[in-house]
Amino acid sequence: MLGVAAEVFAAHGYNATTVRRIADEAGLLAGSLYYHFDSKESMLDEILSAFINELWAGYDAVLAAGLGPRETVEALVTESFREIDRHRAAVAIYQKESGQLAGRPRFGYLDDSRRRFEQLWVGTLERGVADGVFRADLDIRLAYRFLRDTVWVAASWYRPDGPHGPEEIARQFLSMVLDGIAVSTGGTSQPRPR
Amino acid sequence: MLGVAAEVFAAHGYNATTVRRIADEAGLLAGSLYYHFDSKESMLDEILSAFINELWAGYDAVLAAGLGPRETVEALVTESFREIDRHRAAVAIYQKESGQLAGRPRFGYLDDSRRRFEQLWVGTLERGVADGVFRADLDIRLAYRFLRDTVWVAASWYRPDGPHGPEEIARQFLSMVLDGIAVSTGGTSQPRPR
Amino acid sequence: MLGVAAEVFAAHGYNATTVRRIADEAGLLAGSLYYHFDSKESMLDEILSAFINELWAGYDAVLAAGLGPRETVEALVTESFREIDRHRAAVAIYQKESGQLAGRPRFGYLDDSRRRFEQLWVGTLERGVADGVFRADLDIRLAYRFLRDTVWVAASWYRPDGPHGPEEIARQFLSMVLDGIAVSTGGTSQPRPR
Amino acid sequence: MLGVAAEVFAAHGYNATTVRRIADEAGLLAGSLYYHFDSKESMLDEILSAFINELWAGYDAVLAAGLGPRETVEALVTESFREIDRHRAAVAIYQKESGQLAGRPRFGYLDDSRRRFEQLWVGTLERGVADGVFRADLDIRLAYRFLRDTVWVAASWYRPDGPHGPEEIARQFLSMVLDGIAVSTGGTSQPRPR
DNA sequence: CATGAATGAGTGTTCATTCAT
DNA sequence: GATGAATGAACACTCATTCAT
């Protein structure tokens, strides 16, 4: 039933979704939802917190592996696409609503998560620059935003039953992010047929 | 007055913005807005169509220049950041609401724009691959989505009075997109120790 | 279980009391109450009718004793405080809700009781005036209302485990009602030490 | 419009009164009420606070007169009946709802008023006992409750267009409260022709 | 006897919109 | 051009009640 609600929230936005609509979709009357949930907001809460918890379980596993910066980025991005695969609706909701939700005490964990997320990514990028695996001439904060948005916005078009699984999308995505879409012009490298 | 409305829509979302709020911010009463506009929806319409029109004026100028694929991408991205600079609120609204608006006759121009936009980008990318300036091993549609989202999502954090102007952001952004964030391992192509 | 319901009705009002609240207090679920009672209203009905029946059993016993008017008033007041002691919750409910209940067929016995009550008191007062034991210069209907309200309103503050039992409260109360709170100034009468 | 609301609240109770009912009675639609009031609760608030304020204005005038205890009681009772005459509905609401309202921060002034009221009456009674104008053998707190309830409960039956004005009712009432309803049996006092 | 789930009518409230002044 | 008052449809939510298990 939370799944139904998540789909409708993702498709139409939290505010624009009426409780009747969710109930319809779930095959019961509006009032009946309140046997299962305290409020419309509590549905949103459960959807988002379940997602955030799973997300960090995945991220923490990555961190525990103690990889180098580049491998950490790869693992985090791959994990992110796996989360999009599993919680597509929740991610889409988070993308759309987190702005309005920020600062509301009940959703304080969203702010906390955002802060940890930023520290994690900025830290990893800085480590990569220090280690010489990431370019030193980039604005770290800009690169962070670039990565962050780029990964999560995928939830708006990702279809779990599409041709590519999350790992494949992550691979392609990482290829673009790490090496760029342009053919490397460096010397004689990368002779490409075609 | 449209500017006021655009700011409020961008900040709180179209649905969550009440007509009273806009009126308050504009210094008059809710009813008085209806002397100037037919409806709340018509405000949204004017805001979005003004933005879409200016956007395509810029893009058409780029196209008229007849540049190569890489230079076209650079010019389109730069133009996009200029539009974000000038129509930040409208872009933010577009990002948030275009999903709900799609398919509504009144906002048909949004669908048209999206279609043209896709053709433009996909065409340019394909031309670049054919010309050997973009990597041939990438999924074109994935790359398109990647570029599209990545550019526009910037409207959600861009501040016109921030440290970087639109051109500077475009430059940094293009650097990441074209060449990647990883240090190029030049020489013979990308052998990576790991 | 009726006792539980009566307490909750008395404490929060009939309308403001939810069936769930009563069930909670009784240690079962809301739906389960309906095995024992037809409806929320029928609980109210049983509570009030049990009280009214006991009240009139007491009053009828007083009447059967064939006392003089002053002694009748004393006995009725004492009996009333005994009822408050035994049915505090029911009396409080009656005080609060009888207004809304008046005229509803199901609670017709409340109207009947009120009528008999009025006849009894007004009759006793009139008899007392005729006999010269009650002052002739008072408005009988005003005195009736005064006595009536004054007795029953005690249910709102009476605590069965308080310092005074019902008989003691009745005695004090009768002393005020019959002789007043002022020190009698009449001529040489009632010289009171202290 | 507050008057309309007050009448309906008084007649049916605050909880049982629907906002639609008030609107009907006022000749407009339910939603329209919200142009004039923030909420149903704020109507109750305005009604009660207006009454409480006027009540204390009256009481304070009495206190400022610096009367003796008996005259103070007479003046307070008379003033109270005048308030019932002017704010009958508000008094009835207060009587019925103050129990549920107690402790709610918004209605804290009710608690304050109740406290001042109690101090005022208990103080006056004690002064009267000390001065020898009130009987020394009565429980002061009981007498206080007796007076308090007895005065205010009159709001439940008082009709502004009835045969007696507030001053006349106060006079009769004071006669009962001060001297009792019984014929004084002391010696030769109060010979009554009849 | 009790539960868990559902119902449906009703509640207070919001809000885009209208319109006489 | 703007105001103040009103509208009416919709909304989230409540609650007495029902009923299969």
JSON list of N, CA and C in Angstrom, two decimals, chain A residues 11-12 15-16 70-71 96 100 132-135 139 142 145-146 148-150 153 157 164 172 175-183 189-190 194, chain B residues 12 15 70 96 100 129 132-135 139 142 145-146 148-150 153 157 164 172 175-183 187 190 192 194:
[
{"chain": "A", "resi": 11, "resn": "ALA", "atom": "N", "xyz": [4.34, 10.23, -9.35]},
{"chain": "A", "resi": 11, "resn": "ALA", "atom": "CA", "xyz": [3.78, 10.60, -10.65]},
{"chain": "A", "resi": 11, "resn": "ALA", "atom": "C", "xyz": [3.16, 11.99, -10.65]},
{"chain": "A", "resi": 12, "resn": "HIS", "atom": "N", "xyz": [2.53, 12.38, -9.54]},
{"chain": "A", "resi": 12, "resn": "HIS", "atom": "CA", "xyz": [1.77, 13.63, -9.56]},
{"chain": "A", "resi": 12, "resn": "HIS", "atom": "C", "xyz": [2.25, 14.66, -8.57]},
{"chain": "A", "resi": 15, "resn": "ASN", "atom": "N", "xyz": [1.80, 17.17, -3.05]},
{"chain": "A", "resi": 15, "resn": "ASN", "atom": "CA", "xyz": [0.68, 18.08, -2.82]},
{"chain": "A", "resi": 15, "resn": "ASN", "atom": "C", "xyz": [-0.49, 17.80, -3.74]},
{"chain": "A", "resi": 16, "resn": "ALA", "atom": "N", "xyz": [-0.18, 17.53, -4.99]},
{"chain": "A", "resi": 16, "resn": "ALA", "atom": "CA", "xyz": [-1.24, 17.35, -5.98]},
{"chain": "A", "resi": 16, "resn": "ALA", "atom": "C", "xyz": [-1.91, 15.99, -5.85]},
{"chain": "A", "resi": 70, "resn": "ARG", "atom": "N", "xyz": [38.74, 6.91, -6.55]},
{"chain": "A", "resi": 70, "resn": "ARG", "atom": "CA", "xyz": [38.08, 6.61, -7.82]},
{"chain": "A", "resi": 70, "resn": "ARG", "atom": "C", "xyz": [37.15, 5.40, -7.68]},
{"chain": "A", "resi": 71, "resn": "GLU", "atom": "N", "xyz": [37.65, 4.37, -6.99]},
{"chain": "A", "resi": 71, "resn": "GLU", "atom": "CA", "xyz": [36.84, 3.17, -6.81]},
{"chain": "A", "resi": 71, "resn": "GLU", "atom": "C", "xyz": [35.64, 3.47, -5.89]},
{"chain": "A", "resi": 96, "resn": "LYS", "atom": "N", "xyz": [11.72, 15.73, -5.91]},
{"chain": "A", "resi": 96, "resn": "LYS", "atom": "CA", "xyz": [10.73, 16.79, -6.11]},
{"chain": "A", "resi": 96, "resn": "LYS", "atom": "C", "xyz": [10.41, 17.53, -4.83]},
{"chain": "A", "resi": 100, "resn": "GLN", "atom": "N", "xyz": [10.78, 21.46, -0.28]},
{"chain": "A", "resi": 100, "resn": "GLN", "atom": "CA", "xyz": [9.71, 21.93, 0.61]},
{"chain": "A", "resi": 100, "resn": "GLN", "atom": "C", "xyz": [9.83, 21.30, 2.00]},
{"chain": "A", "resi": 132, "resn": "GLY", "atom": "N", "xyz": [45.78, 12.63, -6.87]},
{"chain": "A", "resi": 132, "resn": "GLY", "atom": "CA", "xyz": [46.10, 12.80, -8.28]},
{"chain": "A", "resi": 132, "resn": "GLY", "atom": "C", "xyz": [45.26, 11.97, -9.23]},
{"chain": "A", "resi": 133, "resn": "VAL", "atom": "N", "xyz": [44.14, 11.41, -8.71]},
{"chain": "A", "resi": 133, "resn": "VAL", "atom": "CA", "xyz": [43.31, 10.65, -9.64]},
{"chain": "A", "resi": 133, "resn": "VAL", "atom": "C", "xyz": [42.16, 11.48, -10.21]},
{"chain": "A", "resi": 134, "resn": "PHE", "atom": "N", "xyz": [41.87, 12.60, -9.56]},
{"chain": "A", "resi": 134, "resn": "PHE", "atom": "CA", "xyz": [40.87, 13.52, -10.11]},
{"chain": "A", "resi": 134, "resn": "PHE", "atom": "C", "xyz": [41.56, 14.83, -10.48]},
{"chain": "A", "resi": 135, "resn": "ARG", "atom": "N", "xyz": [41.03, 15.47, -11.48]},
{"chain": "A", "resi": 135, "resn": "ARG", "atom": "CA", "xyz": [41.65, 16.70, -11.97]},
{"chain": "A", "resi": 135, "resn": "ARG", "atom": "C", "xyz": [41.66, 17.78, -10.88]},
{"chain": "A", "resi": 139, "resn": "ASP", "atom": "N", "xyz": [36.36, 23.02, -9.86]},
{"chain": "A", "resi": 139, "resn": "ASP", "atom": "CA", "xyz": [35.71, 23.51, -8.64]},
{"chain": "A", "resi": 139, "resn": "ASP", "atom": "C", "xyz": [35.04, 22.32, -7.97]},
{"chain": "A", "resi": 142, "resn": "LEU", "atom": "N", "xyz": [31.32, 22.53, -7.36]},
{"chain": "A", "resi": 142, "resn": "LEU", "atom": "CA", "xyz": [30.58, 22.44, -8.62]},
{"chain": "A", "resi": 142, "resn": "LEU", "atom": "C", "xyz": [30.54, 20.98, -9.08]},
{"chain": "A", "resi": 145, "resn": "ARG", "atom": "N", "xyz": [28.00, 19.05, -7.00]},
{"chain": "A", "resi": 145, "resn": "ARG", "atom": "CA", "xyz": [26.62, 19.27, -7.42]},
{"chain": "A", "resi": 145, "resn": "ARG", "atom": "C", "xyz": [26.32, 18.55, -8.73]},
{"chain": "A", "resi": 146, "resn": "PHE", "atom": "N", "xyz": [27.28, 18.62, -9.61]},
{"chain": "A", "resi": 146, "resn": "PHE", "atom": "CA", "xyz": [27.17, 18.01, -10.92]},
{"chain": "A", "resi": 146, "resn": "PHE", "atom": "C", "xyz": [26.93, 16.50, -10.78]},
{"chain": "A", "resi": 148, "resn": "ARG", "atom": "N", "xyz": [26.04, 14.82, -7.99]},
{"chain": "A", "resi": 148, "resn": "ARG", "atom": "CA", "xyz": [24.83, 14.57, -7.19]},
{"chain": "A", "resi": 148, "resn": "ARG", "atom": "C", "xyz": [23.56, 14.63, -8.04]},
{"chain": "A", "resi": 149, "resn": "ASP", "atom": "N", "xyz": [23.36, 15.76, -8.70]},
{"chain": "A", "resi": 149, "resn": "ASP", "atom": "CA", "xyz": [22.13, 15.93, -9.46]},
{"chain": "A", "resi": 149, "resn": "ASP", "atom": "C", "xyz": [22.02, 14.93, -10.57]},
{"chain": "A", "resi": 150, "resn": "THR", "atom": "N", "xyz": [23.14, 14.73, -11.22]},
{"chain": "A", "resi": 150, "resn": "THR", "atom": "CA", "xyz": [23.18, 13.89, -12.39]},
{"chain": "A", "resi": 150, "resn": "THR", "atom": "C", "xyz": [22.79, 12.45, -12.07]},
{"chain": "A", "resi": 153, "resn": "VAL", "atom": "N", "xyz": [18.82, 12.53, -10.69]},
{"chain": "A", "resi": 153, "resn": "VAL", "atom": "CA", "xyz": [17.80, 12.94, -11.63]},
{"chain": "A", "resi": 153, "resn": "VAL", "atom": "C", "xyz": [17.44, 11.77, -12.54]},
{"chain": "A", "resi": 157, "resn": "TRP", "atom": "N", "xyz": [13.59, 9.33, -15.13]},
{"chain": "A", "resi": 157, "resn": "TRP", "atom": "CA", "xyz": [13.33, 8.62, -16.40]},
{"chain": "A", "resi": 157, "resn": "TRP", "atom": "C", "xyz": [13.62, 7.12, -16.32]},
{"chain": "A", "resi": 164, "resn": "HIS", "atom": "N", "xyz": [18.36, -1.48, -19.87]},
{"chain": "A", "resi": 164, "resn": "HIS", "atom": "CA", "xyz": [19.59, -1.53, -19.09]},
{"chain": "A", "resi": 164, "resn": "HIS", "atom": "C", "xyz": [19.30, -1.69, -17.61]},
{"chain": "A", "resi": 172, "resn": "GLN", "atom": "N", "xyz": [27.96, 3.11, -17.80]},
{"chain": "A", "resi": 172, "resn": "GLN", "atom": "CA", "xyz": [27.93, 4.13, -18.85]},
{"chain": "A", "resi": 172, "resn": "GLN", "atom": "C", "xyz": [28.08, 5.53, -18.25]},
{"chain": "A", "resi": 175, "resn": "SER", "atom": "N", "xyz": [31.49, 6.21, -17.06]},
{"chain": "A", "resi": 175, "resn": "SER", "atom": "CA", "xyz": [32.38, 6.43, -18.20]},
{"chain": "A", "resi": 175, "resn": "SER", "atom": "C", "xyz": [32.31, 7.89, -18.64]},
{"chain": "A", "resi": 176, "resn": "MET", "atom": "N", "xyz": [31.09, 8.43, -18.69]},
{"chain": "A", "resi": 176, "resn": "MET", "atom": "CA", "xyz": [30.93, 9.84, -19.09]},
{"chain": "A", "resi": 176, "resn": "MET", "atom": "C", "xyz": [31.51, 10.77, -18.04]},
{"chain": "A", "resi": 177, "resn": "VAL", "atom": "N", "xyz": [31.18, 10.50, -16.81]},
{"chain": "A", "resi": 177, "resn": "VAL", "atom": "CA", "xyz": [31.58, 11.41, -15.74]},
{"chain": "A", "resi": 177, "resn": "VAL", "atom": "C", "xyz": [33.10, 11.41, -15.56]},
{"chain": "A", "resi": 178, "resn": "LEU", "atom": "N", "xyz": [33.67, 10.22, -15.62]},
{"chain": "A", "resi": 178, "resn": "LEU", "atom": "CA", "xyz": [35.10, 10.15, -15.35]},
{"chain": "A", "resi": 178, "resn": "LEU", "atom": "C", "xyz": [35.95, 10.57, -16.54]},
{"chain": "A", "resi": 179, "resn": "ASP", "atom": "N", "xyz": [35.55, 10.11, -17.72]},
{"chain": "A", "resi": 179, "resn": "ASP", "atom": "CA", "xyz": [36.39, 10.35, -18.89]},
{"chain": "A", "resi": 179, "resn": "ASP", "atom": "C", "xyz": [35.82, 11.35, -19.90]},
{"chain": "A", "resi": 180, "resn": "GLY", "atom": "N", "xyz": [34.57, 11.75, -19.69]},
{"chain": "A", "resi": 180, "resn": "GLY", "atom": "CA", "xyz": [33.99, 12.73, -20.59]},
{"chain": "A", "resi": 180, "resn": "GLY", "atom": "C", "xyz": [33.39, 12.09, -21.83]},
{"chain": "A", "resi": 181, "resn": "ILE", "atom": "N", "xyz": [32.64, 12.89, -22.54]},
{"chain": "A", "resi": 181, "resn": "ILE", "atom": "CA", "xyz": [32.01, 12.36, -23.75]},
{"chain": "A", "resi": 181, "resn": "ILE", "atom": "C", "xyz": [32.84, 12.64, -24.99]},
{"chain": "A", "resi": 182, "resn": "ALA", "atom": "N", "xyz": [33.79, 13.54, -24.82]},
{"chain": "A", "resi": 182, "resn": "ALA", "atom": "CA", "xyz": [34.62, 13.88, -25.99]},
{"chain": "A", "resi": 182, "resn": "ALA", "atom": "C", "xyz": [35.70, 12.82, -26.20]},
{"chain": "A", "resi": 183, "resn": "VAL", "atom": "N", "xyz": [36.08, 12.66, -27.42]},
{"chain": "A", "resi": 183, "resn": "VAL", "atom": "CA", "xyz": [37.21, 11.80, -27.72]},
{"chain": "A", "resi": 183, "resn": "VAL", "atom": "C", "xyz": [38.45, 12.50, -27.19]},
{"chain": "A", "resi": 189, "resn": "SER", "atom": "N", "xyz": [46.83, 8.86, -28.73]},
{"chain": "A", "resi": 189, "resn": "SER", "atom": "CA", "xyz": [46.00, 7.85, -28.06]},
{"chain": "A", "resi": 189, "resn": "SER", "atom": "C", "xyz": [44.64, 7.67, -28.72]},
{"chain": "A", "resi": 190, "resn": "GLN", "atom": "N", "xyz": [44.00, 6.66, -28.26]},
{"chain": "A", "resi": 190, "resn": "GLN", "atom": "CA", "xyz": [42.64, 6.35, -28.72]},
{"chain": "A", "resi": 190, "resn": "GLN", "atom": "C", "xyz": [42.41, 6.47, -30.21]},
{"chain": "A", "resi": 194, "resn": "ARG", "atom": "N", "xyz": [36.15, 3.27, -37.26]},
{"chain": "A", "resi": 194, "resn": "ARG", "atom": "CA", "xyz": [34.84, 3.82, -37.65]},
{"chain": "A", "resi": 194, "resn": "ARG", "atom": "C", "xyz": [35.00, 5.12, -38.41]},
{"chain": "B", "resi": 12, "resn": "HIS", "atom": "N", "xyz": [8.14, 27.59, -3.91]},
{"chain": "B", "resi": 12, "resn": "HIS", "atom": "CA", "xyz": [7.24, 26.71, -3.17]},
{"chain": "B", "resi": 12, "resn": "HIS", "atom": "C", "xyz": [6.50, 25.71, -4.04]},
{"chain": "B", "resi": 15, "resn": "ASN", "atom": "N", "xyz": [1.56, 24.25, -7.28]},
{"chain": "B", "resi": 15, "resn": "ASN", "atom": "CA", "xyz": [0.37, 23.84, -6.52]},
{"chain": "B", "resi": 15, "resn": "ASN", "atom": "C", "xyz": [0.36, 24.43, -5.12]},
{"chain": "B", "resi": 70, "resn": "ARG", "atom": "N", "xyz": [31.12, 19.70, -31.61]},
{"chain": "B", "resi": 70, "resn": "ARG", "atom": "CA", "xyz": [31.66, 20.03, -30.29]},
{"chain": "B", "resi": 70, "resn": "ARG", "atom": "C", "xyz": [31.41, 21.50, -29.96]},
{"chain": "B", "resi": 96, "resn": "LYS", "atom": "N", "xyz": [10.32, 21.54, -12.24]},
{"chain": "B", "resi": 96, "resn": "LYS", "atom": "CA", "xyz": [9.44, 20.90, -11.26]},
{"chain": "B", "resi": 96, "resn": "LYS", "atom": "C", "xyz": [8.10, 20.50, -11.84]},
{"chain": "B", "resi": 100, "resn": "GLN", "atom": "N", "xyz": [3.88, 17.36, -14.73]},
{"chain": "B", "resi": 100, "resn": "GLN", "atom": "CA", "xyz": [2.42, 17.42, -14.58]},
{"chain": "B", "resi": 100, "resn": "GLN", "atom": "C", "xyz": [1.76, 18.14, -15.75]},
{"chain": "B", "resi": 129, "resn": "VAL", "atom": "N", "xyz": [29.59, 12.03, -33.05]},
{"chain": "B", "resi": 129, "resn": "VAL", "atom": "CA", "xyz": [30.13, 10.67, -33.09]},
{"chain": "B", "resi": 129, "resn": "VAL", "atom": "C", "xyz": [30.59, 10.37, -34.52]},
{"chain": "B", "resi": 132, "resn": "GLY", "atom": "N", "xyz": [33.76, 11.84, -35.29]},
{"chain": "B", "resi": 132, "resn": "GLY", "atom": "CA", "xyz": [34.87, 11.36, -34.48]},
{"chain": "B", "resi": 132, "resn": "GLY", "atom": "C", "xyz": [35.25, 12.29, -33.35]},
{"chain": "B", "resi": 133, "resn": "VAL", "atom": "N", "xyz": [34.41, 13.28, -33.01]},
{"chain": "B", "resi": 133, "resn": "VAL", "atom": "CA", "xyz": [34.77, 14.15, -31.90]},
{"chain": "B", "resi": 133, "resn": "VAL", "atom": "C", "xyz": [34.12, 13.71, -30.59]},
{"chain": "B", "resi": 134, "resn": "PHE", "atom": "N", "xyz": [33.08, 12.88, -30.67]},
{"chain": "B", "resi": 134, "resn": "PHE", "atom": "CA", "xyz": [32.50, 12.30, -29.45]},
{"chain": "B", "resi": 134, "resn": "PHE", "atom": "C", "xyz": [32.72, 10.81, -29.46]},
{"chain": "B", "resi": 135, "resn": "ARG", "atom": "N", "xyz": [32.86, 10.24, -28.28]},
{"chain": "B", "resi": 135, "resn": "ARG", "atom": "CA", "xyz": [33.15, 8.81, -28.19]},
{"chain": "B", "resi": 135, "resn": "ARG", "atom": "C", "xyz": [32.01, 7.99, -28.79]},
{"chain": "B", "resi": 139, "resn": "ASP", "atom": "N", "xyz": [26.03, 5.19, -25.12]},
{"chain": "B", "resi": 139, "resn": "ASP", "atom": "CA", "xyz": [24.61, 5.16, -25.51]},
{"chain": "B", "resi": 139, "resn": "ASP", "atom": "C", "xyz": [24.16, 6.60, -25.73]},
{"chain": "B", "resi": 142, "resn": "LEU", "atom": "N", "xyz": [21.28, 7.85, -23.58]},
{"chain": "B", "resi": 142, "resn": "LEU", "atom": "CA", "xyz": [21.71, 8.02, -22.20]},
{"chain": "B", "resi": 142, "resn": "LEU", "atom": "C", "xyz": [22.53, 9.30, -22.07]},
{"chain": "B", "resi": 145, "resn": "ARG", "atom": "N", "xyz": [20.20, 12.33, -22.11]},
{"chain": "B", "resi": 145, "resn": "ARG", "atom": "CA", "xyz": [19.52, 12.57, -20.83]},
{"chain": "B", "resi": 145, "resn": "ARG", "atom": "C", "xyz": [20.50, 13.13, -19.80]},
{"chain": "B", "resi": 146, "resn": "PHE", "atom": "N", "xyz": [21.65, 12.57, -19.81]},
{"chain": "B", "resi": 146, "resn": "PHE", "atom": "CA", "xyz": [22.70, 12.99, -18.89]},
{"chain": "B", "resi": 146, "resn": "PHE", "atom": "C", "xyz": [22.99, 14.48, -19.04]},
{"chain": "B", "resi": 148, "resn": "ARG", "atom": "N", "xyz": [21.14, 16.78, -20.70]},
{"chain": "B", "resi": 148, "resn": "ARG", "atom": "CA", "xyz": [19.93, 17.57, -20.49]},
{"chain": "B", "resi": 148, "resn": "ARG", "atom": "C", "xyz": [19.69, 17.85, -19.00]},
{"chain": "B", "resi": 149, "resn": "ASP", "atom": "N", "xyz": [19.60, 16.79, -18.21]},
{"chain": "B", "resi": 149, "resn": "ASP", "atom": "CA", "xyz": [19.27, 16.95, -16.80]},
{"chain": "B", "resi": 149, "resn": "ASP", "atom": "C", "xyz": [20.32, 17.76, -16.08]},
{"chain": "B", "resi": 150, "resn": "THR", "atom": "N", "xyz": [21.54, 17.43, -16.40]},
{"chain": "B", "resi": 150, "resn": "THR", "atom": "CA", "xyz": [22.67, 18.02, -15.73]},
{"chain": "B", "resi": 150, "resn": "THR", "atom": "C", "xyz": [22.74, 19.52, -15.90]},
{"chain": "B", "resi": 153, "resn": "VAL", "atom": "N", "xyz": [19.23, 21.10, -14.19]},
{"chain": "B", "resi": 153, "resn": "VAL", "atom": "CA", "xyz": [19.08, 20.96, -12.75]},
{"chain": "B", "resi": 153, "resn": "VAL", "atom": "C", "xyz": [19.89, 22.05, -12.03]},
{"chain": "B", "resi": 157, "resn": "TRP", "atom": "N", "xyz": [20.10, 25.28, -7.94]},
{"chain": "B", "resi": 157, "resn": "TRP", "atom": "CA", "xyz": [21.05, 25.83, -6.96]},
{"chain": "B", "resi": 157, "resn": "TRP", "atom": "C", "xyz": [21.72, 27.12, -7.45]},
{"chain": "B", "resi": 164, "resn": "HIS", "atom": "N", "xyz": [30.29, 32.75, -9.45]},
{"chain": "B", "resi": 164, "resn": "HIS", "atom": "CA", "xyz": [30.56, 32.45, -10.85]},
{"chain": "B", "resi": 164, "resn": "HIS", "atom": "C", "xyz": [29.42, 32.94, -11.74]},
{"chain": "B", "resi": 172, "resn": "GLN", "atom": "N", "xyz": [33.32, 25.40, -16.79]},
{"chain": "B", "resi": 172, "resn": "GLN", "atom": "CA", "xyz": [33.65, 24.31, -15.87]},
{"chain": "B", "resi": 172, "resn": "GLN", "atom": "C", "xyz": [32.82, 23.07, -16.17]},
{"chain": "B", "resi": 175, "resn": "SER", "atom": "N", "xyz": [33.91, 21.37, -19.25]},
{"chain": "B", "resi": 175, "resn": "SER", "atom": "CA", "xyz": [35.17, 20.67, -19.01]},
{"chain": "B", "resi": 175, "resn": "SER", "atom": "C", "xyz": [34.92, 19.29, -18.41]},
{"chain": "B", "resi": 176, "resn": "MET", "atom": "N", "xyz": [33.98, 19.25, -17.47]},
{"chain": "B", "resi": 176, "resn": "MET", "atom": "CA", "xyz": [33.66, 17.96, -16.86]},
{"chain": "B", "resi": 176, "resn": "MET", "atom": "C", "xyz": [32.97, 17.04, -17.86]},
{"chain": "B", "resi": 177, "resn": "VAL", "atom": "N", "xyz": [32.02, 17.58, -18.54]},
{"chain": "B", "resi": 177, "resn": "VAL", "atom": "CA", "xyz": [31.22, 16.75, -19.44]},
{"chain": "B", "resi": 177, "resn": "VAL", "atom": "C", "xyz": [32.05, 16.24, -20.61]},
{"chain": "B", "resi": 178, "resn": "LEU", "atom": "N", "xyz": [32.89, 17.09, -21.14]},
{"chain": "B", "resi": 178, "resn": "LEU", "atom": "CA", "xyz": [33.64, 16.69, -22.33]},
{"chain": "B", "resi": 178, "resn": "LEU", "atom": "C", "xyz": [34.85, 15.82, -21.98]},
{"chain": "B", "resi": 179, "resn": "ASP", "atom": "N", "xyz": [35.56, 16.20, -20.93]},
{"chain": "B", "resi": 179, "resn": "ASP", "atom": "CA", "xyz": [36.80, 15.51, -20.64]},
{"chain": "B", "resi": 179, "resn": "ASP", "atom": "C", "xyz": [36.78, 14.65, -19.38]},
{"chain": "B", "resi": 180, "resn": "GLY", "atom": "N", "xyz": [35.69, 14.76, -18.60]},
{"chain": "B", "resi": 180, "resn": "GLY", "atom": "CA", "xyz": [35.59, 13.93, -17.41]},
{"chain": "B", "resi": 180, "resn": "GLY", "atom": "C", "xyz": [36.29, 14.54, -16.21]},
{"chain": "B", "resi": 181, "resn": "ILE", "atom": "N", "xyz": [36.01, 13.98, -15.07]},
{"chain": "B", "resi": 181, "resn": "ILE", "atom": "CA", "xyz": [36.63, 14.52, -13.86]},
{"chain": "B", "resi": 181, "resn": "ILE", "atom": "C", "xyz": [37.92, 13.78, -13.52]},
{"chain": "B", "resi": 182, "resn": "ALA", "atom": "N", "xyz": [38.10, 12.63, -14.15]},
{"chain": "B", "resi": 182, "resn": "ALA", "atom": "CA", "xyz": [39.31, 11.87, -13.85]},
{"chain": "B", "resi": 182, "resn": "ALA", "atom": "C", "xyz": [40.50, 12.47, -14.58]},
{"chain": "B", "resi": 183, "resn": "VAL", "atom": "N", "xyz": [41.67, 12.28, -13.99]},
{"chain": "B", "resi": 183, "resn": "VAL", "atom": "CA", "xyz": [42.89, 12.72, -14.66]},
{"chain": "B", "resi": 183, "resn": "VAL", "atom": "C", "xyz": [43.10, 11.81, -15.87]},
{"chain": "B", "resi": 187, "resn": "GLY", "atom": "N", "xyz": [49.01, 8.97, -22.99]},
{"chain": "B", "resi": 187, "resn": "GLY", "atom": "CA", "xyz": [49.84, 7.90, -23.52]},
{"chain": "B", "resi": 187, "resn": "GLY", "atom": "C", "xyz": [48.97, 6.97, -24.32]},
{"chain": "B", "resi": 190, "resn": "GLN", "atom": "N", "xyz": [44.05, 4.88, -22.02]},
{"chain": "B", "resi": 190, "resn": "GLN", "atom": "CA", "xyz": [43.48, 4.48, -20.72]},
{"chain": "B", "resi": 190, "resn": "GLN", "atom": "C", "xyz": [43.81, 3.12, -20.14]},
{"chain": "B", "resi": 192, "resn": "ARG", "atom": "N", "xyz": [44.47, 1.41, -16.99]},
{"chain": "B", "resi": 192, "resn": "ARG", "atom": "CA", "xyz": [44.37, 1.94, -15.63]},
{"chain": "B", "resi": 192, "resn": "ARG", "atom": "C", "xyz": [44.89, 0.92, -14.64]},
{"chain": "B", "resi": 194, "resn": "ARG", "atom": "N", "xyz": [44.78, 0.68, -11.40]},
{"chain": "B", "resi": 194, "resn": "ARG", "atom": "CA", "xyz": [43.79, 0.39, -10.34]},
{"chain": "B", "resi": 194, "resn": "ARG", "atom": "C", "xyz": [44.46, 0.27, -9.00]}
]
